[in-house]
Coordinates of C-alpha atoms and ligand atoms in Angstrom, one line a residue:
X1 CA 8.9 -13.2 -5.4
X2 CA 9.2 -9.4 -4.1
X3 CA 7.1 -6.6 -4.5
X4 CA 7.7 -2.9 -4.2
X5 CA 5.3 -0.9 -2.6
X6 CA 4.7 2.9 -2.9
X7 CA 1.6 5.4 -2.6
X8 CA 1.3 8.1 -4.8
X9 CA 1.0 10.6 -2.1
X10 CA 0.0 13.6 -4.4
X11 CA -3.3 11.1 -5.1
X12 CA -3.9 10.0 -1.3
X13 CA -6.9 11.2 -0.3
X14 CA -6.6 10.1 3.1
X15 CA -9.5 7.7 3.2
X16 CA -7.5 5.2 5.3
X17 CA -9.2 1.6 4.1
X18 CA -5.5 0.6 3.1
X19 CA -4.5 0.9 6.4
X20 CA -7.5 -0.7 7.8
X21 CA -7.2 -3.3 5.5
X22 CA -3.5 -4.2 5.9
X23 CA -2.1 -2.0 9.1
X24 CA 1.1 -4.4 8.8
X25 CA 1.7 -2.5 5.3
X26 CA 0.2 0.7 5.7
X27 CA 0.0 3.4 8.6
X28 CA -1.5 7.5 8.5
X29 CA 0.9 9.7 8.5
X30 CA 0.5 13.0 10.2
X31 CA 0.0 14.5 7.2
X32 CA -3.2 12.2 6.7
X33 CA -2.0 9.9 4.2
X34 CA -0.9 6.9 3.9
X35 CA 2.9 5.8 4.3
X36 CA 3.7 2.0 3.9
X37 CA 5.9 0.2 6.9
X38 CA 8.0 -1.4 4.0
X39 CA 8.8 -0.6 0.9
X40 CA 10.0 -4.2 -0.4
X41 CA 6.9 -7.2 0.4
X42 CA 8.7 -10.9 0.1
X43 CA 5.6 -12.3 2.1
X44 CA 2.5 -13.4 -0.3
X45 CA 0.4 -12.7 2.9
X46 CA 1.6 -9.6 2.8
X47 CA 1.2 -8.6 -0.8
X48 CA -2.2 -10.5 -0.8
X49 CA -3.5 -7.6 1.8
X50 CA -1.5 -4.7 0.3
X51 CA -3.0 -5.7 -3.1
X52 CA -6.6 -5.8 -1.5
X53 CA -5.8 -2.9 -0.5
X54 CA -4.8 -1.2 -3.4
X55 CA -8.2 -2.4 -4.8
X56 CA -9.8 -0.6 -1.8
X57 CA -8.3 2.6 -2.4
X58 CA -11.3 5.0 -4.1
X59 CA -8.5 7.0 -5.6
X60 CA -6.2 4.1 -7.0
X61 CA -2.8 5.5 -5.8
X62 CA -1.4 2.0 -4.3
X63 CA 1.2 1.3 -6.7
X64 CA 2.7 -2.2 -6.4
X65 CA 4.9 -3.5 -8.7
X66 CA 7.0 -6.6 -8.7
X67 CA 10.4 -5.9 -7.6
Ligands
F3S101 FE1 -4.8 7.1 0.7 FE2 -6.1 5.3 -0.6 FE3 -5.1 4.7 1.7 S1 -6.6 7.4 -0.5 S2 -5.1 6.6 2.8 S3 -3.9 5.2 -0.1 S4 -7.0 4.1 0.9

């Protein structure tokens, strides 16, 4: 299994849990939001955390889909 992972940086608020949450997916850019480290997940430790993380996200711009 592989997922894609991509934040809706118009959304991103900046409020950081995502990267808190899963720092090996996410990390704050300089412009305050967040950027994910990879754009394709093929570990299910991985997606488990980014998808917490997605749940985390008061604005709900974590997008993962299956690739
Ligand atoms: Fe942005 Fe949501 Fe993370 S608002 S910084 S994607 S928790």
């Amino acid at each position: 299994m592989a997922w894609k992972v991509w934040v809706d940086q118009d959304v991103c608020i900046g409020d950081a849990i995502c990267a808190s949450l899963c720092p090996d997916v996410f990390e704050m850019g300089d412009d305050g939001k967040s950027h994910p480290i990879v754009e394709v997940i093929e570990d299910e430790n991985l997606y488990n955390c980014a998808q917490e993380a997605a749940e985390a996200c008061p604005v709900s711009c974590i997008h993962i889909e299956e690739a």
